GROMACS .gro file of N, CA, C and O in nm:
model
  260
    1UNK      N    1  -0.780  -0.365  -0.946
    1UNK     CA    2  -0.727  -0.256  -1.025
    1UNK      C    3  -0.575  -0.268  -1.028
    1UNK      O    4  -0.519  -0.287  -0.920
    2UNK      N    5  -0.475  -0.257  -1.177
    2UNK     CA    6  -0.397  -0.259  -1.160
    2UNK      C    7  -0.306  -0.102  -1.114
    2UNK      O    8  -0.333   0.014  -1.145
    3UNK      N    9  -0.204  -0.153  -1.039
    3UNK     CA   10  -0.141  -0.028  -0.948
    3UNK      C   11  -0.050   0.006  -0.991
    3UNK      O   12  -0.026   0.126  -1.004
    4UNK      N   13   0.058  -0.119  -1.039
    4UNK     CA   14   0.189  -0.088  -1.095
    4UNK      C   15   0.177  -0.161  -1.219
    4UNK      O   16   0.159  -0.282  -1.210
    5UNK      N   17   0.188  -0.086  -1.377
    5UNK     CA   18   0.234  -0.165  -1.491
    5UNK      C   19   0.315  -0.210  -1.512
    5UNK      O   20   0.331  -0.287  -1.607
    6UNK      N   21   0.405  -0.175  -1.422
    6UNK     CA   22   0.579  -0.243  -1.488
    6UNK      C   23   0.566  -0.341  -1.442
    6UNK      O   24   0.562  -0.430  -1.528
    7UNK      N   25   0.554  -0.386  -1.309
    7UNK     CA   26   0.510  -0.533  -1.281
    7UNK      C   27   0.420  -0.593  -1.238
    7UNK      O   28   0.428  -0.684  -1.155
    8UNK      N   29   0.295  -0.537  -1.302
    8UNK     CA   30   0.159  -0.605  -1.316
    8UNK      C   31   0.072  -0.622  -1.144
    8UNK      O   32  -0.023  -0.690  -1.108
    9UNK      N   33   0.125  -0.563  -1.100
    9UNK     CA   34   0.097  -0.579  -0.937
    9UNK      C   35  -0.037  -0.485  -0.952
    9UNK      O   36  -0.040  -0.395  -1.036
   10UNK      N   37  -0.156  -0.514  -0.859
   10UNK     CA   38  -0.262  -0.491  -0.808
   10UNK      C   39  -0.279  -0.423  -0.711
   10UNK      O   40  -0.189  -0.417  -0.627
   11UNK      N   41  -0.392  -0.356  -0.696
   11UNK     CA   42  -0.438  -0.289  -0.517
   11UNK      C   43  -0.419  -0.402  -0.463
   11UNK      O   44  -0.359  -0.389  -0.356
   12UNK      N   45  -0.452  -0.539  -0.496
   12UNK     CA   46  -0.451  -0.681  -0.391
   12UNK      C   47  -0.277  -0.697  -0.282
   12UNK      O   48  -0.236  -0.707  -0.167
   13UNK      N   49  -0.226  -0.686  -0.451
   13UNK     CA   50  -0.071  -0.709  -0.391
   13UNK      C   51  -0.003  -0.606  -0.312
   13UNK      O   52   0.092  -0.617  -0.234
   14UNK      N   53  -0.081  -0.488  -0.354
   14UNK     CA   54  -0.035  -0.354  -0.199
   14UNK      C   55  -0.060  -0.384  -0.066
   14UNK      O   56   0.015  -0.382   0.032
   15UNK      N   57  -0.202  -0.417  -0.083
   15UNK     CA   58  -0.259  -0.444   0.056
   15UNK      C   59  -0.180  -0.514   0.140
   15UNK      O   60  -0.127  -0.474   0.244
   16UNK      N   61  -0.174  -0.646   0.078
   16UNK     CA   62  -0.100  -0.769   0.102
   16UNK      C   63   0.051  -0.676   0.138
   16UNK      O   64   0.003  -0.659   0.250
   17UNK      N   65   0.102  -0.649   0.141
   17UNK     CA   66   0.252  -0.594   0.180
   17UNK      C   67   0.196  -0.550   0.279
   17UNK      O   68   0.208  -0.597   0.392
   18UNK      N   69   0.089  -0.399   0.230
   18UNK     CA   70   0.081  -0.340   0.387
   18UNK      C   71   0.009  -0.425   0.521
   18UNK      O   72   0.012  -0.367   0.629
   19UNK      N   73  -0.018  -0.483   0.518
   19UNK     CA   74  -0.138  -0.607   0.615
   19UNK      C   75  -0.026  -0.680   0.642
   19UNK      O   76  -0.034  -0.735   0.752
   20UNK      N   77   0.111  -0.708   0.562
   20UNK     CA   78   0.246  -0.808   0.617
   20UNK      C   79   0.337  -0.688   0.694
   20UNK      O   80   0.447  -0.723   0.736
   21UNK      N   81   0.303  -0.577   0.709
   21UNK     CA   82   0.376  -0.487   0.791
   21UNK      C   83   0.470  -0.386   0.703
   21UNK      O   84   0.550  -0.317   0.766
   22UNK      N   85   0.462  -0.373   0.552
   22UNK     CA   86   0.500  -0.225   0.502
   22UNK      C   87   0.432  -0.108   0.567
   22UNK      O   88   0.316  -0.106   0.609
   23UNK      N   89   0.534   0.007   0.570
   23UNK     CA   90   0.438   0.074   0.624
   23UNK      C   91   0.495   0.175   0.517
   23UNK      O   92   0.390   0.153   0.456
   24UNK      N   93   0.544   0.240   0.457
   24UNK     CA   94   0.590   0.302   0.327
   24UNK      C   95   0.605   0.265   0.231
   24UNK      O   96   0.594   0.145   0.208
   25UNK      N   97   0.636   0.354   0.134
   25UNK     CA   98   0.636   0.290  -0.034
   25UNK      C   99   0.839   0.229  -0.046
   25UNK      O  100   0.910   0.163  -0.122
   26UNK      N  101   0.851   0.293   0.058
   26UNK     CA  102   0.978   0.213   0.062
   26UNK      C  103   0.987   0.092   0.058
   26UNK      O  104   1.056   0.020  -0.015
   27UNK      N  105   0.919   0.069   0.134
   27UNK     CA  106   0.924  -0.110   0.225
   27UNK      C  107   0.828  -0.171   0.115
   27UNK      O  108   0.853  -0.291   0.097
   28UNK      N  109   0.727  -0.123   0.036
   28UNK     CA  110   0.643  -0.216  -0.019
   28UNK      C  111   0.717  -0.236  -0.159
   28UNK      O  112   0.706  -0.343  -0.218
   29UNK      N  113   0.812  -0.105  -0.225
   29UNK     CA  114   0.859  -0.122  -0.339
   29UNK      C  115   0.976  -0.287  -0.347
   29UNK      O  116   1.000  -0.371  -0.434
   30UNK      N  117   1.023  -0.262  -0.189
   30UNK     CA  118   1.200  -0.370  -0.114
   30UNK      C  119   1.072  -0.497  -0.144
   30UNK      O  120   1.117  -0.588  -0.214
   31UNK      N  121   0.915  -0.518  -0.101
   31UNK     CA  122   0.892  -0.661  -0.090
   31UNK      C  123   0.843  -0.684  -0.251
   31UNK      O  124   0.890  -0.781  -0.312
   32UNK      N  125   0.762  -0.604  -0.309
   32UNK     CA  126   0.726  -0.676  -0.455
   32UNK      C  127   0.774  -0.545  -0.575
   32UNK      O  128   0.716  -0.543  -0.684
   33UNK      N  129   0.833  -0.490  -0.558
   33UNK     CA  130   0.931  -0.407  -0.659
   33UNK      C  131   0.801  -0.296  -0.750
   33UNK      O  132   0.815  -0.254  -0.865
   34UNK      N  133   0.705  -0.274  -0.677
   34UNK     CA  134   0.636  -0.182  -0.705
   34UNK      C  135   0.665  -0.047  -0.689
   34UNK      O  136   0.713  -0.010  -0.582
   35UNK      N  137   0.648   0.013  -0.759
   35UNK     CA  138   0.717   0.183  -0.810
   35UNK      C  139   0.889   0.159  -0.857
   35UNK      O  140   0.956   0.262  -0.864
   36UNK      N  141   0.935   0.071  -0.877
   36UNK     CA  142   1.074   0.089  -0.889
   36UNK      C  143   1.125   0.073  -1.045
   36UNK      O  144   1.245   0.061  -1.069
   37UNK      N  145   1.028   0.074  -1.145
   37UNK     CA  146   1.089   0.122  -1.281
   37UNK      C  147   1.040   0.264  -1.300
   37UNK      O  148   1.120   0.350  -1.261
   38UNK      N  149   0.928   0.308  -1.349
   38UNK     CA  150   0.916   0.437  -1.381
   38UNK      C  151   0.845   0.495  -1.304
   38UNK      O  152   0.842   0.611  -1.344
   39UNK      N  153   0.759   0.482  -1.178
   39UNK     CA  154   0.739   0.540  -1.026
   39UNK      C  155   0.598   0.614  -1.049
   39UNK      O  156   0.548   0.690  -0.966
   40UNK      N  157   0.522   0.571  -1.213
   40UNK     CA  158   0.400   0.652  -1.205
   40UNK      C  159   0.303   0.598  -1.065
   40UNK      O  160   0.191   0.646  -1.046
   41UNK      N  161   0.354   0.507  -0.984
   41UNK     CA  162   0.258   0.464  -0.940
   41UNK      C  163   0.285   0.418  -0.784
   41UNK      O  164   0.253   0.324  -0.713
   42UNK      N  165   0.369   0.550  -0.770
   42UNK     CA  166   0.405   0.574  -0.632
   42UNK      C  167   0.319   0.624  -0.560
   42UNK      O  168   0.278   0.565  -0.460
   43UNK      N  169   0.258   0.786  -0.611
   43UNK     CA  170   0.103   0.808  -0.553
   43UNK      C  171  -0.035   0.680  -0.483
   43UNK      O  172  -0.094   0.676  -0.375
   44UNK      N  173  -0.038   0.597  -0.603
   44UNK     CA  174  -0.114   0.508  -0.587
   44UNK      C  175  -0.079   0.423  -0.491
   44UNK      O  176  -0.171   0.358  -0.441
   45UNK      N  177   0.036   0.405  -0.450
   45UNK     CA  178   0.090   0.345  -0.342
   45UNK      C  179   0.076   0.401  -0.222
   45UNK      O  180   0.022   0.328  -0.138
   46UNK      N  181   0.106   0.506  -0.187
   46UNK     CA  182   0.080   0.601  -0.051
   46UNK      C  183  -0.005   0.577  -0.050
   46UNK      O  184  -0.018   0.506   0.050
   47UNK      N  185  -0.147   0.592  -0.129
   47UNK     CA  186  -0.272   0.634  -0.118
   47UNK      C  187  -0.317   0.491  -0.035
   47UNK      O  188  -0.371   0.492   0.076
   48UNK      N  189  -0.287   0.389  -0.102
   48UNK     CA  190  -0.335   0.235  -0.031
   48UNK      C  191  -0.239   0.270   0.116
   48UNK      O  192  -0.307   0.257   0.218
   49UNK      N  193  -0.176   0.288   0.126
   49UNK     CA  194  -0.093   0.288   0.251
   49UNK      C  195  -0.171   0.401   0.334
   49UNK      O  196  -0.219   0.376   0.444
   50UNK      N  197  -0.179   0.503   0.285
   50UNK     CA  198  -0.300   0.571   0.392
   50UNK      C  199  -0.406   0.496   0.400
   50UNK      O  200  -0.415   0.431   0.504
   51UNK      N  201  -0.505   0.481   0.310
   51UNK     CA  202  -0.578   0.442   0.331
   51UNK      C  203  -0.591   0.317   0.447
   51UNK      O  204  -0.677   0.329   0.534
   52UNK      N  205  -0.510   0.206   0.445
   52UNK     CA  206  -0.514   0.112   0.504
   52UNK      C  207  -0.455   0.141   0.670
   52UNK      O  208  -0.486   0.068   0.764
   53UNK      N  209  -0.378   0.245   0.682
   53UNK     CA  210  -0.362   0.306   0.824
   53UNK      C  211  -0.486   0.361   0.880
   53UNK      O  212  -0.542   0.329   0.985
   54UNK      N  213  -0.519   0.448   0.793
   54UNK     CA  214  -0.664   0.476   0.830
   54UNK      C  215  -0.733   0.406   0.872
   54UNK      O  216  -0.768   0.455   0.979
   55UNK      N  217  -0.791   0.295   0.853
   55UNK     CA  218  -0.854   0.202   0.832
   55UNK      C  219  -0.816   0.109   0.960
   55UNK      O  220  -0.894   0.120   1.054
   56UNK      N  221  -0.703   0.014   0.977
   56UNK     CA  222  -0.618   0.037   1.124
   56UNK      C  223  -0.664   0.118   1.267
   56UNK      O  224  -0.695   0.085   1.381
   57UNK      N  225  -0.649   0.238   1.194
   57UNK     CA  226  -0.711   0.314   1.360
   57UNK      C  227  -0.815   0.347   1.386
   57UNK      O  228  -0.839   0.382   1.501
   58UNK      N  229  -0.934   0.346   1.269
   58UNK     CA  230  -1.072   0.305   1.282
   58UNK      C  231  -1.053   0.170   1.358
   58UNK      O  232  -1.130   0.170   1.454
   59UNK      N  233  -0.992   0.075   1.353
   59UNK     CA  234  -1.090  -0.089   1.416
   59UNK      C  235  -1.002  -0.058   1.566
   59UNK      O  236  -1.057  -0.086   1.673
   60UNK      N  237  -0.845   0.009   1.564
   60UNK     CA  238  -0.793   0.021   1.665
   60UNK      C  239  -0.893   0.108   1.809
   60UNK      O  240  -0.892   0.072   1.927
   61UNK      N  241  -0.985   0.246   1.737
   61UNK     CA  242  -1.015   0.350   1.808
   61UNK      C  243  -1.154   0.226   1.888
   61UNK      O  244  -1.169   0.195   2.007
   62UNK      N  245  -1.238   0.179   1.757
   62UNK     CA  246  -1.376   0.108   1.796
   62UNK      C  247  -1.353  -0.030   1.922
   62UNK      O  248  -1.444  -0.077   1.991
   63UNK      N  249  -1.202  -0.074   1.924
   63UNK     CA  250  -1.204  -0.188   1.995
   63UNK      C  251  -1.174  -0.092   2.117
   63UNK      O  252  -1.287  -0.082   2.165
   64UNK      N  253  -1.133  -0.054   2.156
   64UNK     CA  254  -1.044   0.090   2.298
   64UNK      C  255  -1.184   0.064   2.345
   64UNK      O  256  -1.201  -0.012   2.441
   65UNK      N  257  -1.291   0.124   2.280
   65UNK     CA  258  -1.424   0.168   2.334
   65UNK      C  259  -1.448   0.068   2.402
   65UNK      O  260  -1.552   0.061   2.467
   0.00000   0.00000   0.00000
């Protein structure tokens, strides 16, 4: 699915930032310039960024056990 139109970037290419250690839409906009022309798709950005924290402390909580 594309995430950002201005520069054609994907849920793939979010992930990929956040999995290289973005942890905000700050840091993911500084590595592939996503949200930084017209920002419709800043939401969509958090949202992968929660999501993928989430996701993080699910495998973090199951390995503890």
């Amino acid at each position: 699915m594309i995430v950002c139109s201005c520069h054609a970037l994907t849920h793939h290419h979010i992930e990929a930032e956040v999995a290289a250690g973005a942890r905000c839409t700050r840091e993911v906009s500084a590595a592939c310039r996503a949200g930084t022309d017209c920002g419709n798709c800043v939401r969509n950005i958090s949202a992968i960024i929660r999501h993928a924290r989430a996701q993080s402390e699910i495998i973090v909580l199951e390995t503890a056990v």
